[in-house]
Short mmCIF file of C-alpha atoms and ligand atoms in Angstrom, two decimals:
data_model
loop_
_atom_site.label_atom_id
_atom_site.label_comp_id
_atom_site.label_asym_id
_atom_site.label_seq_id
_atom_site.Cartn_x
_atom_site.Cartn_y
_atom_site.Cartn_z
CA MET O 65 236.84 -54.02 -88.40
CA VAL O 66 236.57 -53.55 -84.43
CA LYS O 67 233.77 -54.35 -83.48
CA LYS O 68 231.41 -51.90 -81.73
CA LEU O 69 228.05 -51.90 -79.91
CA ARG O 70 225.14 -50.67 -82.21
CA VAL O 71 223.14 -48.28 -79.69
CA GLY O 72 220.35 -46.66 -79.51
CA TRP O 73 218.66 -44.16 -76.36
CA PHE O 74 215.54 -43.84 -76.58
CA SER O 75 213.84 -41.42 -74.65
CA PHE O 76 209.17 -41.15 -74.32
CA THR O 77 206.90 -39.69 -71.49
CA CYS O 78 208.90 -38.61 -68.59
CA GLY O 79 211.17 -36.21 -67.20
CA GLU O 80 214.92 -37.20 -69.24
CA ASP O 81 215.89 -37.45 -66.36
CA SER O 82 218.24 -41.29 -66.69
CA THR O 83 218.53 -38.88 -70.00
CA ILE O 84 220.89 -36.52 -68.02
CA VAL O 85 222.27 -39.46 -65.45
CA PHE O 86 223.59 -40.92 -69.35
CA SER O 87 224.85 -37.21 -70.61
CA GLU O 88 226.63 -36.72 -66.62
CA LEU O 89 228.20 -40.42 -67.74
CA LEU O 90 229.97 -39.29 -71.39
CA ASN O 91 232.02 -37.16 -68.79
CA ASP O 92 233.86 -39.61 -67.67
CA HIS O 93 233.39 -41.72 -69.83
CA TYR O 94 232.91 -41.48 -73.20
CA PHE O 95 236.72 -41.53 -74.92
CA ASP O 96 236.10 -45.02 -73.72
CA TRP O 97 232.48 -45.81 -75.26
CA ILE O 98 233.48 -43.76 -78.44
CA LYS O 99 236.02 -46.56 -79.26
CA LEU O 100 233.42 -49.55 -78.27
CA ILE O 101 229.52 -48.08 -78.85
CA ASP O 102 227.77 -47.16 -82.40
CA PHE O 103 225.46 -44.64 -81.10
CA LYS O 104 223.35 -45.22 -84.49
CA TYR O 105 220.23 -43.26 -82.52
CA ILE O 106 221.14 -40.69 -79.97
CA LYS O 107 219.04 -37.65 -80.08
CA ILE O 108 221.06 -35.79 -77.18
CA LEU O 109 224.45 -35.95 -79.68
CA LYS O 110 223.06 -36.21 -82.47
CA SER O 111 220.63 -33.84 -84.73
CA LYS O 112 220.35 -36.74 -87.26
CA ASN O 113 219.22 -40.26 -86.77
CA VAL O 114 217.01 -42.93 -88.40
CA LEU O 115 216.27 -45.88 -86.90
CA ASP O 116 218.20 -48.78 -88.70
CA LYS O 117 219.77 -52.43 -86.91
CA LEU O 118 220.40 -51.89 -83.22
CA ASP O 119 221.96 -54.85 -81.48
CA VAL O 120 220.24 -52.16 -77.91
CA ALA O 121 218.57 -50.00 -77.41
CA PHE O 122 217.88 -47.93 -73.99
CA VAL O 123 214.09 -46.78 -73.64
CA GLU O 124 213.86 -44.68 -71.32
CA GLY O 125 209.38 -43.74 -70.17
CA ALA O 126 206.25 -44.97 -70.02
CA ILE O 127 204.37 -44.49 -72.70
CA SER O 128 201.12 -41.80 -72.86
CA ASN O 129 199.78 -42.40 -77.01
CA ASP O 130 199.55 -44.28 -79.80
CA LYS O 131 202.05 -42.92 -81.64
CA ASP O 132 204.89 -43.51 -78.88
CA GLU O 133 203.64 -47.29 -78.71
CA LYS O 134 204.08 -48.18 -83.33
CA PHE O 135 207.10 -46.47 -82.58
CA LEU O 136 208.12 -48.74 -79.15
CA LYS O 137 207.19 -51.75 -81.99
CA ASP O 138 209.31 -50.26 -84.42
CA ILE O 139 211.98 -49.90 -81.85
CA ARG O 140 211.53 -53.67 -80.62
CA LYS O 141 211.43 -55.07 -84.12
CA LYS O 142 214.61 -53.47 -85.25
CA SER O 143 217.11 -54.20 -81.64
CA LYS O 144 218.20 -56.86 -80.38
CA LYS O 145 217.84 -55.95 -77.20
CA VAL O 146 215.36 -53.61 -75.26
CA VAL O 147 216.39 -52.49 -72.12
CA ALA O 148 213.69 -49.99 -70.40
CA ILE O 149 215.36 -47.27 -68.68
CA GLY O 150 214.29 -46.04 -65.77
CA SER O 151 211.51 -46.65 -62.78
CA CYS O 152 208.46 -44.61 -65.27
CA ALA O 153 209.43 -47.58 -68.28
CA CYS O 154 209.86 -50.52 -66.45
CA ASN O 155 206.75 -49.82 -64.36
CA GLY O 156 205.16 -46.97 -65.54
CA MET O 157 205.95 -44.41 -62.19
CA PRO O 158 205.74 -42.13 -61.27
CA SER O 159 204.74 -40.96 -65.04
CA ALA O 160 201.75 -43.52 -64.91
CA GLN O 161 199.75 -41.16 -61.94
CA ARG O 162 197.48 -40.50 -63.63
CA ASN O 163 195.97 -43.97 -64.41
CA ASP O 164 195.52 -43.61 -60.21
CA PHE O 165 192.76 -41.07 -60.20
CA ASP O 166 188.99 -41.20 -59.41
CA LYS O 167 186.58 -40.58 -61.76
CA LYS O 168 185.99 -36.88 -61.32
CA THR O 169 189.85 -35.43 -61.62
CA VAL O 170 189.65 -37.85 -64.81
CA ASN O 171 186.42 -36.46 -65.79
CA GLU O 172 189.05 -33.47 -65.65
CA ILE O 173 191.61 -34.04 -67.53
CA ASN O 174 189.37 -36.20 -70.14
CA PHE O 175 189.89 -33.47 -73.22
CA LEU O 176 192.91 -33.16 -72.50
CA LEU O 177 193.34 -36.86 -73.53
CA LYS O 178 191.85 -36.60 -76.87
CA LYS O 179 193.08 -33.27 -77.59
CA PHE O 180 196.62 -34.95 -77.49
CA ARG O 181 195.30 -38.51 -78.40
CA HIS O 182 196.76 -40.48 -75.05
CA LYS O 183 196.20 -43.36 -74.02
CA LYS O 184 193.55 -43.86 -71.42
CA LYS O 185 196.29 -46.05 -69.23
CA VAL O 186 199.69 -44.59 -68.88
CA LEU O 187 201.22 -47.86 -69.75
CA PRO O 188 205.06 -49.52 -68.77
CA LEU O 189 207.87 -50.97 -71.85
CA ASN O 190 206.75 -54.39 -70.62
CA LYS O 191 202.90 -54.39 -70.97
CA ILE O 192 203.35 -54.03 -74.50
CA ILE O 193 207.14 -55.65 -75.83
CA LYS O 194 209.25 -58.06 -74.39
CA VAL O 195 211.49 -56.49 -72.86
CA ASP O 196 214.89 -57.32 -71.85
CA GLU O 197 216.43 -55.86 -68.99
CA LEU O 198 215.35 -53.26 -66.81
CA VAL O 199 217.87 -50.73 -64.72
CA ASN O 200 215.05 -49.12 -62.17
CA GLY O 201 215.43 -45.81 -60.05
CA CYS O 202 213.85 -43.03 -60.68
CA PRO O 203 216.83 -41.30 -62.46
CA MET O 204 218.24 -44.70 -63.65
CA GLN O 205 220.40 -45.68 -60.39
CA GLU O 206 224.06 -45.43 -62.60
CA LYS O 207 225.52 -48.87 -60.98
CA VAL O 208 223.43 -51.06 -62.68
CA PHE O 209 223.62 -48.93 -65.60
CA LEU O 210 226.97 -49.41 -66.20
CA LYS O 211 227.30 -52.85 -65.00
CA VAL O 212 224.23 -53.53 -67.42
CA LEU O 213 226.03 -51.91 -70.83
CA ASN O 214 229.45 -54.18 -69.66
CA ASP O 215 227.82 -56.90 -69.23
CA LEU O 216 225.65 -56.70 -73.31
CA LEU O 217 229.74 -55.18 -74.93
CA ILE O 218 230.42 -58.81 -73.25
CA GLU O 219 227.56 -60.56 -74.41
CA PHE O 220 228.15 -59.49 -77.76
CA GLY O 221 231.36 -59.37 -78.22
CA VAL O 222 232.68 -56.31 -78.05
CA ILE O 223 234.74 -56.79 -74.76
CA ASN O 224 235.90 -59.91 -73.23
CA ALA O 225 234.58 -60.81 -70.85
S1 SF4 Z 66 211.95 -42.69 -64.20
FE1 SF4 Z 66 211.72 -40.75 -62.96
S2 SF4 Z 66 213.47 -39.53 -63.45
FE2 SF4 Z 66 212.99 -41.90 -65.31
S3 SF4 Z 66 211.92 -40.15 -66.09
FE3 SF4 Z 66 210.37 -41.04 -65.00
S4 SF4 Z 66 210.59 -39.39 -63.26
FE4 SF4 Z 66 211.82 -38.42 -64.30
#
């Protein structure tokens, strides 16, 4: 059987712009990628998704509540590699803007933080789990993403160098 890269694509607190960039890339690459990649978890392509053993998890967005933190840790446990996608996942910003609010503004939004069980601070992925690769940019830099994906396909023995 031909080996395929088992991939998950996840999105946390963000505008999902890198997911949009990724779906645009599918216009050009879908028929090549589908021969090489087994999309195990990807809500933009499939309605039924189960988080199971992954080779690579691509994770977009910052972490702003405990539920997402728990899910992110689960993703890490089940993935050989985790790639942070876009600035929010890599360094928290701009999703983490409220971390820099002054005291008065924090007091004003406090009821919302409590109501939606948000964390005191919005965190980039590497404050919670080990991240193997970064694809920076707001949204993600396409060229860097394509290079990281290509390198992973080689590393996992799906294609030759
Ligand atoms: S990094 Fe930028 S483009 Fe990506 S989700 Fe965050 S705000 Fe949107």
